[in-house]
Short mmCIF file of C-alpha atoms and ligand atoms in Angstrom, two decimals:
data_model
loop_
_atom_site.label_atom_id
_atom_site.label_comp_id
_atom_site.label_asym_id
_atom_site.label_seq_id
_atom_site.Cartn_x
_atom_site.Cartn_y
_atom_site.Cartn_z
CA MET H 1 -16.47 8.70 -14.84
CA ARG H 2 -12.93 9.74 -15.80
CA ILE H 3 -10.15 9.28 -13.23
CA LEU H 4 -6.73 10.79 -13.74
CA PHE H 5 -4.02 8.83 -11.85
CA ILE H 6 -0.62 10.60 -11.56
CA GLY H 7 2.54 8.51 -11.10
CA ASP H 8 4.95 9.01 -8.27
CA ILE H 9 5.58 12.75 -7.71
CA THR H 10 9.26 12.97 -6.93
CA GLY H 11 10.86 15.93 -5.27
CA LYS H 12 10.41 19.51 -6.21
CA SER H 13 10.65 19.00 -10.02
CA GLY H 14 7.80 16.51 -9.74
CA ARG H 15 5.72 18.88 -7.58
CA ASP H 16 6.43 21.76 -10.05
CA ILE H 17 5.33 19.87 -13.12
CA VAL H 18 2.14 18.80 -11.43
CA SER H 19 1.43 22.35 -10.32
CA SER H 20 1.96 23.64 -13.87
CA LEU H 21 0.13 21.00 -15.83
CA LEU H 22 -2.58 19.60 -13.57
CA TYR H 23 -5.16 22.32 -14.20
CA SER H 24 -5.00 22.11 -17.97
CA LEU H 25 -4.77 18.36 -18.07
CA LYS H 26 -7.88 18.06 -15.92
CA GLN H 27 -9.72 20.18 -18.40
CA GLU H 28 -8.37 18.50 -21.44
CA TYR H 29 -9.07 14.99 -20.23
CA GLN H 30 -12.37 16.15 -18.48
CA ALA H 31 -11.24 14.17 -15.29
CA ASP H 32 -13.82 13.88 -12.64
CA LEU H 33 -11.39 12.66 -9.98
CA VAL H 34 -7.54 13.03 -9.59
CA ILE H 35 -5.51 10.56 -7.59
CA ALA H 36 -1.73 10.92 -7.23
CA ASN H 37 0.99 8.79 -5.74
CA GLY H 38 2.82 11.16 -3.46
CA GLU H 39 5.21 8.83 -1.56
CA ASN H 40 8.33 10.49 -3.07
CA SER H 41 7.00 14.10 -3.06
CA ALA H 42 9.09 15.38 -0.13
CA HIS H 43 12.66 15.30 -1.42
CA GLY H 44 12.24 11.76 -2.82
CA LYS H 45 11.09 10.05 0.40
CA GLY H 46 7.73 10.59 2.07
CA ILE H 47 5.33 13.46 2.29
CA THR H 48 5.00 16.49 4.64
CA ILE H 49 1.83 18.18 5.68
CA ARG H 50 2.77 21.26 3.73
CA ILE H 51 3.07 19.16 0.55
CA TYR H 52 -0.16 17.29 1.25
CA ARG H 53 -2.11 20.50 1.58
CA GLN H 54 -0.39 21.94 -1.59
CA LEU H 55 -1.47 18.91 -3.67
CA ILE H 56 -5.03 18.98 -2.29
CA ASP H 57 -5.24 22.67 -3.02
CA GLU H 58 -3.98 22.01 -6.56
CA CYS H 59 -7.03 19.76 -7.20
CA VAL H 60 -5.56 16.28 -6.27
CA ASP H 61 -8.46 14.56 -4.58
CA TYR H 62 -6.70 11.61 -3.06
CA ILE H 63 -2.91 10.84 -2.40
CA THR H 64 -1.66 7.32 -2.22
CA MET H 65 1.69 6.33 -0.88
CA GLY H 66 4.20 3.42 -0.85
CA ASN H 67 7.28 2.14 0.92
CA HIS H 68 8.39 5.56 1.90
CA ALA H 69 5.02 6.44 3.39
CA TYR H 70 6.47 7.10 6.84
CA SER H 71 9.89 8.56 5.75
CA LYS H 72 8.88 12.01 6.91
CA ALA H 73 7.66 11.19 10.42
CA GLU H 74 5.90 14.55 10.96
CA ILE H 75 2.96 13.42 8.75
CA ILE H 76 1.97 10.86 11.48
CA ASP H 77 1.14 13.89 13.75
CA HIS H 78 -1.19 15.17 11.16
CA PHE H 79 -3.26 12.05 10.40
CA GLU H 80 -6.37 13.60 11.88
CA GLU H 81 -6.38 16.23 9.11
CA THR H 82 -5.25 14.09 6.14
CA ASP H 83 -8.30 12.05 5.47
CA HIS H 84 -7.49 12.01 1.73
CA LEU H 85 -4.07 10.38 2.36
CA ILE H 86 -4.06 6.63 1.75
CA MET H 87 -1.30 4.68 3.33
CA PRO H 88 -0.20 1.23 2.36
CA TYR H 89 -2.15 -1.59 4.14
CA ASN H 90 0.76 -3.95 4.55
CA HIS H 91 3.46 -1.40 5.61
CA GLU H 92 5.37 -2.32 8.82
CA LYS H 93 4.69 1.05 10.39
CA ARG H 94 0.92 1.29 9.78
CA THR H 95 -1.02 1.62 13.05
CA GLN H 96 -4.25 3.30 11.80
CA ASP H 97 -6.97 2.45 9.38
CA ASN H 98 -5.91 5.08 6.94
CA TYR H 99 -5.40 2.50 4.15
CA TYR H 100 -8.61 3.08 2.10
CA ALA H 101 -11.18 5.57 1.00
CA ILE H 102 -14.77 4.81 -0.12
CA ILE H 103 -15.43 7.12 -3.14
CA SER H 104 -18.89 7.72 -4.41
CA TYR H 105 -19.78 9.03 -7.88
CA LYS H 106 -23.39 9.15 -9.12
CA ASP H 107 -24.81 5.63 -8.36
CA MET H 108 -21.42 4.13 -8.13
CA LYS H 109 -19.23 3.47 -5.20
CA PHE H 110 -15.62 2.13 -5.09
CA CYS H 111 -12.85 1.58 -2.60
CA LEU H 112 -9.45 3.03 -3.17
CA CYS H 113 -6.62 1.32 -1.45
CA ASN H 114 -2.78 1.14 -1.41
CA ILE H 115 -0.80 -2.11 -1.22
CA LEU H 116 2.89 -2.87 -1.15
CA GLY H 117 4.46 -5.77 -3.23
CA SER H 118 6.63 -8.21 -1.46
CA VAL H 119 9.60 -8.53 -3.81
CA LEU H 120 12.51 -6.17 -2.96
CA MET H 121 10.30 -4.36 -0.53
CA PRO H 122 11.53 -4.71 3.01
CA GLU H 123 8.87 -2.40 4.51
CA SER H 124 6.18 -4.94 3.53
CA VAL H 125 4.95 -7.21 6.35
CA MET H 126 2.58 -9.30 4.29
CA ASP H 127 2.34 -10.45 0.59
CA PRO H 128 0.13 -8.34 -1.55
CA TYR H 129 -2.34 -11.18 -2.14
CA THR H 130 -3.02 -11.76 1.58
CA ALA H 131 -3.02 -7.99 2.10
CA PHE H 132 -5.69 -7.41 -0.55
CA ARG H 133 -7.85 -10.25 0.69
CA GLU H 134 -7.79 -8.55 4.10
CA VAL H 135 -8.58 -5.19 2.68
CA VAL H 136 -11.55 -6.65 0.80
CA GLU H 137 -12.72 -8.30 4.02
CA HIS H 138 -12.42 -5.13 6.08
CA THR H 139 -14.17 -2.82 3.46
CA ARG H 140 -16.93 -5.20 2.16
CA GLN H 141 -19.19 -3.62 4.81
CA TYR H 142 -19.35 -0.41 2.65
CA ASP H 143 -20.61 -2.45 -0.21
CA PRO H 144 -18.31 -0.99 -2.98
CA ASP H 145 -18.87 -1.95 -6.57
CA PHE H 146 -15.19 -2.53 -7.01
CA TRP H 147 -11.74 -1.86 -5.59
CA PHE H 148 -9.20 0.50 -7.08
CA VAL H 149 -5.69 -0.64 -6.12
CA ASP H 150 -2.49 1.42 -6.21
CA LEU H 151 -0.12 -1.59 -6.20
CA HIS H 152 3.26 -0.25 -5.08
CA ALA H 153 5.63 -2.91 -6.19
CA GLU H 154 9.00 -3.53 -7.86
CA THR H 155 8.47 -6.43 -10.25
CA THR H 156 6.28 -6.73 -13.38
CA ALA H 157 5.26 -10.29 -12.66
CA GLU H 158 3.98 -9.65 -9.14
CA LYS H 159 1.78 -6.90 -10.49
CA ARG H 160 0.39 -8.88 -13.40
CA MET H 161 -0.23 -11.93 -11.24
CA PHE H 162 -2.15 -9.72 -8.82
CA VAL H 163 -4.48 -8.64 -11.68
CA GLU H 164 -4.92 -12.21 -12.87
CA TYR H 165 -5.87 -13.39 -9.42
CA PHE H 166 -8.15 -10.51 -8.25
CA LYS H 167 -9.70 -9.31 -11.50
CA ASP H 168 -13.19 -10.05 -10.34
CA GLN H 169 -12.94 -7.55 -7.43
CA ALA H 170 -10.16 -5.14 -8.38
CA LYS H 171 -11.52 -3.52 -11.48
CA VAL H 172 -8.58 -1.04 -11.60
CA VAL H 173 -4.99 -1.91 -10.70
CA VAL H 174 -2.24 0.72 -11.31
CA GLY H 175 1.34 -0.07 -10.59
CA THR H 176 3.63 2.39 -9.00
CA HIS H 177 7.12 2.44 -7.53
CA THR H 178 9.51 1.83 -10.54
CA HIS H 179 9.11 5.30 -11.78
CA VAL H 180 9.38 3.93 -15.40
CA GLN H 181 6.09 3.97 -17.35
CA THR H 182 5.29 0.68 -18.96
CA ALA H 183 3.47 0.33 -22.34
CA ASP H 184 1.12 -2.54 -21.39
CA GLU H 185 -2.05 -0.66 -20.30
CA ASP H 186 -5.06 -2.69 -21.07
CA ILE H 187 -8.35 -3.90 -19.78
CA LEU H 188 -7.61 -7.43 -18.68
CA ASN H 189 -10.56 -9.58 -18.10
CA GLY H 190 -12.55 -6.54 -17.06
CA CYS H 191 -9.75 -4.90 -15.06
CA ALA H 192 -8.08 -1.66 -16.18
CA PHE H 193 -4.36 -2.31 -15.56
CA ILE H 194 -0.92 -0.92 -16.19
CA THR H 195 2.32 -2.35 -14.70
CA ASP H 196 3.63 0.95 -13.82
CA VAL H 197 2.33 4.50 -14.29
CA GLY H 198 5.81 6.05 -14.21
CA MET H 199 6.91 9.21 -12.30
CA CYS H 200 6.56 12.98 -12.33
CA GLY H 201 10.19 14.08 -11.58
CA ALA H 202 13.48 15.26 -13.11
CA TYR H 203 13.98 13.78 -16.53
CA ASP H 204 17.68 13.93 -16.34
CA SER H 205 18.16 11.51 -13.47
CA VAL H 206 18.24 7.93 -12.26
CA ILE H 207 14.51 7.35 -11.65
CA GLY H 208 14.30 10.86 -10.00
CA ARG H 209 17.67 10.67 -8.12
CA ASP H 210 20.61 12.85 -8.96
CA VAL H 211 22.88 11.06 -11.49
CA GLU H 212 26.25 11.98 -9.99
CA GLU H 213 25.31 11.20 -6.52
CA THR H 214 23.71 7.88 -7.51
CA ILE H 215 26.91 6.76 -9.25
CA ARG H 216 29.15 7.90 -6.29
CA ALA H 217 26.90 5.95 -3.91
CA ASN H 218 26.25 2.82 -5.83
CA ILE H 219 29.25 2.20 -8.08
CA GLU H 220 32.11 4.13 -6.44
CA LYS H 221 30.72 3.03 -2.85
CA GLU H 222 31.11 6.55 -1.43
CA LYS H 223 29.11 7.70 1.55
CA THR H 224 26.70 10.20 0.11
CA ARG H 225 23.68 12.17 1.07
CA TYR H 226 20.56 11.04 -0.96
CA THR H 227 19.97 13.74 -3.45
CA VAL H 228 16.91 14.22 -5.54
CA ALA H 229 17.61 15.46 -9.07
CA GLU H 230 16.55 18.85 -10.19
CA GLY H 231 15.61 20.35 -13.52
CA PRO H 232 12.85 19.90 -16.20
CA ALA H 233 10.58 17.09 -15.39
CA ILE H 234 8.67 14.32 -17.11
CA PHE H 235 4.99 13.95 -16.24
CA CYS H 236 3.44 10.48 -16.19
CA GLY H 237 -0.09 9.40 -15.63
CA VAL H 238 -3.03 7.32 -16.87
CA LEU H 239 -6.66 8.24 -17.66
CA ILE H 240 -9.13 5.51 -16.61
CA GLU H 241 -12.63 5.73 -17.96
CA ILE H 242 -15.31 3.93 -15.99
CA ASP H 243 -18.75 3.25 -17.30
CA GLU H 244 -20.80 4.33 -14.26
CA LYS H 245 -23.92 2.40 -15.28
CA GLU H 246 -22.09 -0.85 -15.88
CA LYS H 247 -19.74 -0.06 -13.01
CA ARG H 248 -16.75 -1.33 -14.83
CA PRO H 249 -13.66 0.26 -16.63
CA VAL H 250 -13.99 0.75 -20.40
CA GLY H 251 -10.73 2.46 -21.12
CA ILE H 252 -7.22 3.19 -19.92
CA GLU H 253 -4.93 5.65 -21.62
CA ARG H 254 -1.26 6.45 -21.00
CA ILE H 255 -0.21 10.03 -20.57
CA GLN H 256 3.46 10.97 -20.83
CA ILE H 257 4.76 14.51 -21.28
CA ARG H 258 8.56 14.88 -21.55
CA PRO H 259 10.29 18.18 -21.22
CA GLU H 260 11.08 19.96 -24.50
FE1 FE2 K 1 8.44 3.42 -3.78
#
């Protein structure tokens, strides 16, 4: 089984590059399943029902989120119809059990979940280690062969530690949130891992945010309105190959396409 995981889709530039590339990438990499992090897809913060439907229509099978999961509150009114939207287990605003999906493929079954880190992550109400233990406890009843974790966290060490500690259960751990793709993809003790997948968003930006506005807000201390950068986008993702007989990952490959 080949799983294409797409890094944080950020604003319109990110949505546009996914729209234009996804079909051909899916063919090229022969992906059986597409998962995308969509927590920045609506103007950099959150997701709307319109964008959820658009991504699903464009062949994204599941959408994971992050600290901005609830930034566009309207999505809460649509939870009944967004059963392929995976919210972070340990987010302070989570009230429903929409933090996992059980995905079957041939004779294999795995649990996809979304967990927040605890460092520089004020929306997190529980450290990621306790959170994952609880997710495993709650979802063990479905008898998954392994857990696939989108670990939405700021620091490299926290993400690496997570893999070292949970490698027997979490056979895939992909880091999201920093928007910068790392070059450390590997199978670590049987677990496919990358510290951060990177983003799909405007290349000429500060991790997807408008350069001028970011400088005025953070260095010149002006009161500004959060502005997502526009323009040609970078596409970041990873392709994970799972041996469905052995029920374990056998490959992880970085994908990064920069604008010309
Ligand atoms: Fe984030």
